[in-house]
Short mmCIF file of C-alpha atoms in Angstrom, two decimals:
data_model
loop_
_atom_site.label_atom_id
_atom_site.label_comp_id
_atom_site.label_asym_id
_atom_site.label_seq_id
_atom_site.Cartn_x
_atom_site.Cartn_y
_atom_site.Cartn_z
CA UNK A 1015 27.17 -32.00 56.94
CA UNK A 1016 25.34 -29.99 59.69
CA UNK A 1017 22.47 -27.87 58.64
CA UNK A 1018 21.29 -24.73 60.46
CA UNK A 1019 18.19 -22.62 59.84
CA UNK A 1020 18.29 -18.84 59.83
CA UNK A 1021 15.37 -16.33 59.96
CA UNK A 1022 15.43 -12.96 58.35
CA UNK A 1023 11.92 -12.47 57.08
CA UNK A 1024 9.81 -9.32 56.83
CA UNK A 1025 6.40 -8.50 58.25
CA UNK A 1026 4.94 -6.17 55.76
CA UNK A 1027 2.61 -4.33 58.25
CA UNK A 1028 1.95 -3.91 61.96
CA UNK A 1029 -1.34 -5.71 61.48
CA UNK A 1030 0.46 -8.86 60.42
CA UNK A 1031 3.14 -8.79 63.15
CA UNK A 1032 1.44 -11.19 65.58
CA UNK A 1033 0.62 -13.74 62.99
CA UNK A 1034 4.01 -13.47 61.51
CA UNK A 1035 5.77 -14.06 64.96
CA UNK A 1036 3.69 -17.11 65.53
CA UNK A 1037 4.55 -18.35 62.08
CA UNK A 1038 8.20 -17.96 62.72
CA UNK A 1039 7.84 -20.13 65.90
CA UNK A 1040 6.09 -22.78 63.90
CA UNK A 1041 8.85 -22.62 61.27
CA UNK A 1042 11.58 -23.18 63.94
CA UNK A 1043 9.70 -26.11 65.38
CA UNK A 1044 9.31 -27.52 61.78
CA UNK A 1045 13.11 -27.09 61.32
CA UNK A 1046 13.76 -29.11 64.40
CA UNK A 1047 11.39 -31.80 63.18
CA UNK A 1048 13.15 -31.94 59.79
CA UNK A 1049 16.51 -32.48 61.43
CA UNK A 1050 18.16 -28.92 61.34
CA UNK A 1051 20.74 -28.82 64.08
CA UNK A 1052 20.58 -25.17 64.93
CA UNK A 1053 18.43 -22.02 64.47
CA UNK A 1054 19.95 -18.56 64.16
CA UNK A 1055 18.07 -15.40 64.96
CA UNK A 1056 18.87 -11.93 63.47
CA UNK A 1057 18.35 -8.66 65.14
CA UNK A 1058 16.88 -5.60 63.44
CA UNK A 1059 14.54 -2.87 64.57
CA UNK A 1060 11.73 -0.49 63.65
CA UNK A 1061 10.89 -1.51 60.00
CA UNK A 1062 9.55 -5.05 60.10
CA UNK A 1063 12.71 -7.13 59.47
CA UNK A 1064 13.26 -9.63 62.19
CA UNK A 1065 9.69 -9.03 63.10
CA UNK A 1066 10.22 -10.05 66.79
CA UNK A 1067 12.89 -7.35 67.00
CA UNK A 1068 14.11 -8.59 70.36
CA UNK A 1069 15.89 -11.81 69.45
CA UNK A 1070 16.73 -12.52 73.08
CA UNK A 1071 13.11 -12.42 74.30
CA UNK A 1072 12.02 -14.47 71.17
CA UNK A 1073 14.61 -17.09 71.93
CA UNK A 1074 13.02 -17.67 75.36
CA UNK A 1075 9.90 -18.73 73.57
CA UNK A 1076 11.92 -21.03 71.26
CA UNK A 1077 13.66 -22.53 74.24
CA UNK A 1078 10.54 -23.79 75.87
CA UNK A 1079 8.85 -24.79 72.43
CA UNK A 1080 11.75 -26.99 71.34
CA UNK A 1081 13.87 -29.67 72.90
CA UNK A 1082 16.96 -30.43 70.70
CA UNK A 1083 17.79 -27.68 68.22
CA UNK A 1084 20.46 -25.19 69.27
CA UNK A 1085 19.51 -21.49 69.33
CA UNK A 1086 22.04 -19.03 68.06
CA UNK A 1087 22.19 -15.34 67.36
CA UNK A 1088 23.46 -13.93 63.96
CA UNK A 1089 24.22 -11.58 65.51
CA UNK A 1090 23.59 -9.69 68.75
CA UNK A 1091 24.17 -5.99 67.99
CA UNK A 1092 26.31 -5.44 71.06
CA UNK A 1093 26.06 -1.62 71.33
CA UNK A 1094 22.29 -1.94 71.80
CA UNK A 1095 22.61 -3.91 74.99
CA UNK A 1096 23.97 -3.16 78.49
CA UNK A 1097 26.60 -5.94 78.94
CA UNK A 1098 25.52 -6.91 82.48
CA UNK A 1099 21.93 -7.20 81.41
CA UNK A 1100 22.96 -9.17 78.40
CA UNK A 1101 25.08 -11.56 80.45
CA UNK A 1102 22.05 -12.19 82.78
CA UNK A 1103 19.66 -12.63 79.84
CA UNK A 1104 21.89 -15.08 78.02
CA UNK A 1105 22.68 -17.04 81.24
CA UNK A 1106 18.93 -17.37 81.82
CA UNK A 1107 18.36 -18.52 78.15
CA UNK A 1108 21.20 -21.06 78.70
CA UNK A 1109 19.19 -22.44 81.63
CA UNK A 1110 15.85 -22.46 79.89
CA UNK A 1111 17.31 -24.25 76.95
CA UNK A 1112 19.45 -26.59 79.01
CA UNK A 1113 22.65 -25.47 77.48
CA UNK A 1114 21.61 -25.03 73.76
CA UNK A 1115 22.69 -21.24 73.23
CA UNK A 1116 25.28 -19.91 70.83
CA UNK A 1117 25.94 -16.25 70.60
CA UNK A 1118 27.17 -14.42 67.49
CA UNK A 1119 28.38 -11.00 68.31
CA UNK A 1120 28.83 -7.93 66.20
CA UNK A 1121 29.48 -4.10 66.48
CA UNK A 1122 25.97 -3.36 64.87
CA UNK A 1123 24.61 -2.77 61.41
CA UNK A 1124 26.81 -0.94 59.00
CA UNK A 1125 23.80 0.03 56.87
CA UNK A 1126 20.96 1.01 59.01
CA UNK A 1127 22.21 3.96 61.06
CA UNK A 1128 18.60 4.60 62.11
CA UNK A 1129 18.87 1.65 64.38
CA UNK A 1130 21.65 3.37 66.28
CA UNK A 1131 19.60 6.68 66.36
CA UNK A 1132 16.56 4.82 67.68
CA UNK A 1133 18.72 3.56 70.62
CA UNK A 1134 20.08 7.08 71.33
CA UNK A 1135 23.54 6.25 69.76
CA UNK A 1136 25.59 6.85 66.57
CA UNK A 1137 27.84 4.12 65.05
CA UNK A 1138 31.16 5.90 65.17
CA UNK A 1139 32.19 4.29 68.47
CA UNK A 1140 30.33 1.02 67.98
CA UNK A 1141 33.59 -1.11 67.83
CA UNK A 1142 34.85 0.38 71.17
CA UNK A 1143 31.51 -0.18 72.79
CA UNK A 1144 31.45 -3.71 71.61
CA UNK A 1145 34.95 -4.49 72.80
CA UNK A 1146 34.18 -3.19 76.26
CA UNK A 1147 30.84 -5.05 76.32
CA UNK A 1148 32.39 -8.34 75.28
CA UNK A 1149 35.02 -8.18 77.96
CA UNK A 1150 32.32 -7.48 80.64
CA UNK A 1151 30.14 -10.25 79.26
CA UNK A 1152 32.88 -12.88 79.39
CA UNK A 1153 34.27 -11.73 82.81
CA UNK A 1154 30.66 -11.61 84.27
CA UNK A 1155 30.33 -15.34 83.65
CA UNK A 1156 33.70 -16.24 85.27
CA UNK A 1157 34.30 -13.78 88.01
CA UNK A 1158 32.59 -12.97 91.32
CA UNK A 1159 32.71 -10.21 92.21
CA UNK A 1160 33.34 -8.27 88.96
CA UNK A 1161 34.55 -4.74 88.95
CA UNK A 1162 35.04 -2.91 85.66
CA UNK A 1163 35.93 0.71 85.04
CA UNK A 1164 35.95 1.43 81.29
CA UNK A 1165 35.08 4.37 78.91
CA UNK A 1166 31.44 3.43 78.37
CA UNK A 1167 30.69 1.11 81.45
CA UNK A 1168 31.63 1.36 85.09
CA UNK A 1169 30.08 -1.54 86.99
CA UNK A 1170 30.42 -3.64 90.17
CA UNK A 1171 28.67 -7.07 90.14
CA UNK A 1172 28.62 -9.13 93.36
CA UNK A 1173 27.84 -12.30 91.50
CA UNK A 1174 25.92 -13.25 88.28
CA UNK A 1175 22.91 -15.53 88.80
CA UNK A 1176 21.83 -17.85 87.42
CA UNK A 1177 25.22 -19.15 86.07
CA UNK A 1178 25.08 -20.35 82.54
CA UNK A 1179 24.68 -24.08 82.09
CA UNK A 1180 27.55 -24.15 79.57
CA UNK A 1181 30.73 -23.20 81.34
CA UNK A 1182 32.24 -20.65 81.42
CA UNK A 1183 29.42 -19.41 79.26
CA UNK A 1184 27.56 -19.88 75.91
CA UNK A 1185 30.01 -19.91 73.02
CA UNK A 1186 30.74 -16.48 71.46
CA UNK A 1187 30.86 -16.56 67.72
CA UNK A 1188 32.13 -13.83 65.39
CA UNK A 1189 30.85 -12.92 61.88
CA UNK A 1190 33.82 -12.53 59.49
CA UNK A 1191 34.42 -11.71 55.85
CA UNK A 1192 37.91 -10.22 55.46
CA UNK A 1193 40.88 -12.62 55.27
CA UNK A 1194 42.59 -11.12 58.30
CA UNK A 1195 39.44 -11.84 60.41
CA UNK A 1196 39.57 -15.48 59.58
CA UNK A 1197 43.15 -15.77 60.78
CA UNK A 1198 42.66 -13.70 63.90
CA UNK A 1199 39.54 -15.71 64.99
CA UNK A 1200 41.52 -18.87 64.39
CA UNK A 1201 44.32 -17.68 66.69
CA UNK A 1202 41.78 -16.83 69.37
CA UNK A 1203 39.94 -20.10 68.98
CA UNK A 1204 36.56 -18.34 68.10
CA UNK A 1205 33.89 -20.09 66.11
CA UNK A 1206 32.90 -18.23 62.98
CA UNK A 1207 29.95 -17.29 60.76
CA UNK A 1208 30.30 -15.90 57.33
CA UNK A 1209 27.78 -14.89 54.69
CA UNK A 1210 27.95 -14.05 50.92
CA UNK A 1211 31.32 -15.62 50.29
CA UNK A 1212 31.62 -16.95 46.67
CA UNK A 1213 32.56 -20.70 46.30
CA UNK A 1214 36.15 -20.06 44.87
CA UNK A 1215 36.96 -17.97 48.02
CA UNK A 1216 35.68 -20.45 50.66
CA UNK A 1217 38.57 -22.96 50.58
CA UNK A 1218 41.21 -20.24 50.87
CA UNK A 1219 39.28 -18.55 53.73
CA UNK A 1220 38.95 -21.91 55.62
CA UNK A 1221 42.60 -22.41 55.20
CA UNK A 1222 43.34 -19.00 56.77
CA UNK A 1223 41.19 -20.00 59.64
CA UNK A 1224 43.02 -23.28 60.06
CA UNK A 1225 46.26 -21.55 59.89
CA UNK A 1226 45.17 -19.20 62.67
CA UNK A 1227 44.00 -22.22 64.75
CA UNK A 1228 47.49 -23.77 64.40
CA UNK A 1229 49.24 -20.45 65.13
CA UNK A 1230 47.17 -19.99 68.23
CA UNK A 1231 48.37 -23.35 69.59
CA UNK A 1232 45.02 -25.12 69.89
CA UNK A 1233 45.10 -28.86 70.15
CA UNK A 1234 43.93 -31.00 67.29
CA UNK A 1235 40.52 -31.98 68.85
CA UNK A 1236 39.85 -28.13 69.31
CA UNK A 1237 40.89 -27.43 65.71
CA UNK A 1238 38.67 -30.22 64.32
CA UNK A 1239 35.64 -29.15 66.42
CA UNK A 1240 35.96 -25.48 65.34
CA UNK A 1241 36.51 -26.25 61.71
CA UNK A 1242 33.42 -28.38 61.71
CA UNK A 1243 31.42 -25.62 63.32
CA UNK A 1244 32.54 -22.90 60.83
CA UNK A 1245 29.25 -21.76 59.37
CA UNK A 1246 28.45 -20.50 55.89
CA UNK A 1247 25.12 -18.61 55.35
CA UNK A 1248 23.19 -19.08 52.07
CA UNK A 1249 19.72 -18.26 50.81
CA UNK A 1250 18.03 -21.38 50.14
CA UNK A 1251 14.84 -22.02 48.16
CA UNK A 1252 13.68 -25.35 46.72
CA UNK A 1253 10.75 -25.57 44.27
CA UNK A 1254 9.43 -28.25 42.03
CA UNK A 1255 11.59 -27.05 39.06
CA UNK A 1256 14.73 -25.07 38.51
CA UNK A 1257 12.83 -22.43 36.51
CA UNK A 1258 10.15 -22.00 39.15
CA UNK A 1259 12.71 -21.63 41.88
CA UNK A 1260 14.65 -19.02 40.04
CA UNK A 1261 11.65 -16.99 39.09
CA UNK A 1262 10.14 -17.06 42.61
CA UNK A 1263 13.35 -16.44 44.53
CA UNK A 1264 14.23 -13.47 42.24
CA UNK A 1265 10.90 -11.94 42.85
CA UNK A 1266 11.22 -12.34 46.56
CA UNK A 1267 14.71 -10.97 46.64
CA UNK A 1268 13.71 -7.92 44.57
CA UNK A 1269 10.96 -7.22 47.03
CA UNK A 1270 13.27 -7.51 49.91
CA UNK A 1271 15.84 -5.22 48.23
CA UNK A 1272 13.28 -2.57 47.54
CA UNK A 1273 12.24 -2.59 51.11
CA UNK A 1274 15.80 -2.37 52.34
CA UNK A 1275 16.67 0.53 50.02
CA UNK A 1276 13.46 2.31 50.87
CA UNK A 1277 13.91 2.27 54.65
CA UNK A 1278 17.47 3.30 54.43
CA UNK A 1279 16.74 6.33 52.19
CA UNK A 1280 13.66 7.32 54.42
CA UNK A 1281 15.24 6.83 57.91
CA UNK A 1282 18.96 7.10 57.79
CA UNK A 1283 20.20 10.53 58.93
CA UNK A 1284 21.51 12.81 56.17
CA UNK A 1285 24.97 12.84 57.54
CA UNK A 1286 25.47 9.16 57.26
CA UNK A 1287 26.84 7.10 54.42
CA UNK A 1288 27.84 3.47 54.77
CA UNK A 1289 31.67 2.82 54.17
CA UNK A 1290 32.45 2.07 50.45
CA UNK A 1291 34.13 -1.06 51.58
CA UNK A 1292 30.78 -2.32 52.92
CA UNK A 1293 29.04 -1.99 49.57
CA UNK A 1294 28.56 -4.69 46.87
CA UNK A 1295 25.94 -4.99 44.14
CA UNK A 1296 23.38 -6.14 46.52
CA UNK A 1297 23.74 -3.38 49.09
CA UNK A 1298 24.66 -0.49 46.86
CA UNK A 1299 21.65 1.67 46.00
CA UNK A 1300 23.44 2.89 42.75
CA UNK A 1301 23.33 -0.61 41.29
CA UNK A 1302 20.19 -1.74 39.41
CA UNK A 1303 18.05 -4.72 40.34
CA UNK A 1304 19.12 -6.04 36.94
CA UNK A 1305 22.69 -6.42 38.34
CA UNK A 1306 22.02 -6.92 41.98
CA UNK A 1307 19.62 -9.88 41.82
CA UNK A 1308 21.87 -12.05 39.46
CA UNK A 1309 24.82 -11.13 41.79
CA UNK A 1310 23.02 -12.42 44.91
CA UNK A 1311 21.62 -15.52 43.12
CA UNK A 1312 25.13 -16.52 42.02
CA UNK A 1313 27.13 -15.64 45.20
CA UNK A 1314 24.81 -16.15 47.98
CA UNK A 1315 21.98 -18.54 47.07
CA UNK A 1316 21.25 -22.23 46.60
CA UNK A 1317 18.08 -22.72 44.57
CA UNK A 1318 16.26 -25.07 42.16
CA UNK A 1319 14.74 -28.43 42.14
CA UNK A 1320 15.90 -30.80 44.82
CA UNK A 1321 18.46 -32.42 42.48
CA UNK A 1322 20.01 -29.15 41.55
CA UNK A 1323 20.20 -28.02 45.12
CA UNK A 1324 21.89 -31.26 46.16
CA UNK A 1325 24.52 -30.62 43.49
CA UNK A 1326 25.01 -27.00 44.90
CA UNK A 1327 25.43 -28.29 48.48
CA UNK A 1328 27.80 -30.99 47.26
CA UNK A 1329 29.92 -28.14 45.56
CA UNK A 1330 30.09 -26.53 49.05
CA UNK A 1331 31.00 -29.76 50.73
CA UNK A 1332 33.91 -30.23 48.29
CA UNK A 1333 35.46 -27.03 49.34
CA UNK A 1334 35.30 -27.76 53.05
CA UNK A 1335 31.93 -26.51 54.25
CA UNK A 1336 30.54 -28.70 57.03
CA UNK A 1337 28.03 -26.36 58.55
CA UNK A 1338 25.51 -24.60 56.26
CA UNK A 1339 23.02 -22.03 57.63
CA UNK A 1340 19.94 -21.81 55.41
CA UNK A 1341 17.89 -18.76 55.19
CA UNK A 1342 14.62 -20.01 53.79
CA UNK A 1343 12.39 -16.90 54.25
CA UNK A 1344 12.64 -13.72 52.18
CA UNK A 1345 10.64 -10.54 52.15
CA UNK A 1346 7.02 -11.12 52.86
CA UNK A 1347 7.03 -14.70 51.68
CA UNK A 1348 3.98 -16.62 52.78
CA UNK A 1349 4.25 -19.12 55.63
CA UNK A 1350 3.01 -21.95 53.39
CA UNK A 1351 5.65 -21.15 50.69
CA UNK A 1352 8.40 -21.19 53.33
CA UNK A 1353 7.34 -24.51 54.80
CA UNK A 1354 7.13 -26.02 51.42
CA UNK A 1355 10.64 -25.11 50.44
CA UNK A 1356 11.84 -26.27 53.85
CA UNK A 1357 10.05 -29.58 53.39
CA UNK A 1358 11.69 -30.26 50.02
CA UNK A 1359 15.11 -29.26 51.40
CA UNK A 1360 14.75 -31.33 54.58
CA UNK A 1361 13.31 -34.47 52.86
CA UNK A 1362 15.10 -34.50 49.58
CA UNK A 1363 18.46 -32.61 50.07
CA UNK A 1364 19.64 -33.06 53.68
CA UNK A 1365 19.50 -36.85 53.70
CA UNK A 1366 22.15 -37.07 51.07
CA UNK A 1367 24.73 -35.34 53.38
CA UNK A 1368 24.07 -37.30 56.55
CA UNK A 1369 26.45 -39.97 57.81
CA UNK A 1370 25.31 -43.52 56.66
#
């Protein structure tokens, strides 16, 4: 199994931002040392989540601080980026990292409308904006010159420089959750990320993706590569005992949820409500912590002592997961606590799933 590391940690105050950013760089370097194959950066603004905010600029620091680990985005919120500028930045990152960039793309947060407002936008046309931007992004890496005349963007680019190291460009990944999205991405031959998917649903979703790959006419080598890359995101916390891990992770998740609900209540405009189809016990403010925390522990988390977490990872392997993204930081968790959990996972869980 391949293990990735994902960062979505909170800096609780502006005074701590500098230290927290430096700590996240240290955590990525430690992830590389422990043998994680890839690191994934999130993109959120204005309230302390993803404390670096600008994942592209942060990735440039990681590109020169690391040598092996791949650097991915989960995800780039496409409406917040001009596609030509994004194409240039990603091409430069691919050069700085010597071809280690993976790009998850999305239409933007479905919960934090204040992020759109902060960029002078609203989310109603975010899918259209993303579709135009993705087309420009892909064509800019392939075509010279490029002329594009769309609803949101009208550009003429003589030639994109530097060219990406990976040709025609860094892989573009999609974040998926609905059954139809798995099939569609399979047909297109697009690598996928998925999050809080319960274990009983994983095997059927992977089968839908494989059916899409076959329907898309992709050769067997491509199918095998994309199935191996397909990534499942989980919260991961390893402590000395099962009880300690559950108590500490539940407290960290509760703190995270309180922050999340507070900023949405405080900053989302009054005319905005997330679509009911996007809500679950973790994201629905009407649901109590007493229901939300057990839900996220059971559907989105691996936690406990090293032996218990090994069993949980083995359960995922049995249903076809071969690429696990591990979020090890939650809320305002301390740097030392995060490193200790990472060390236990890297030294006592990961080796059991490496080829012998």
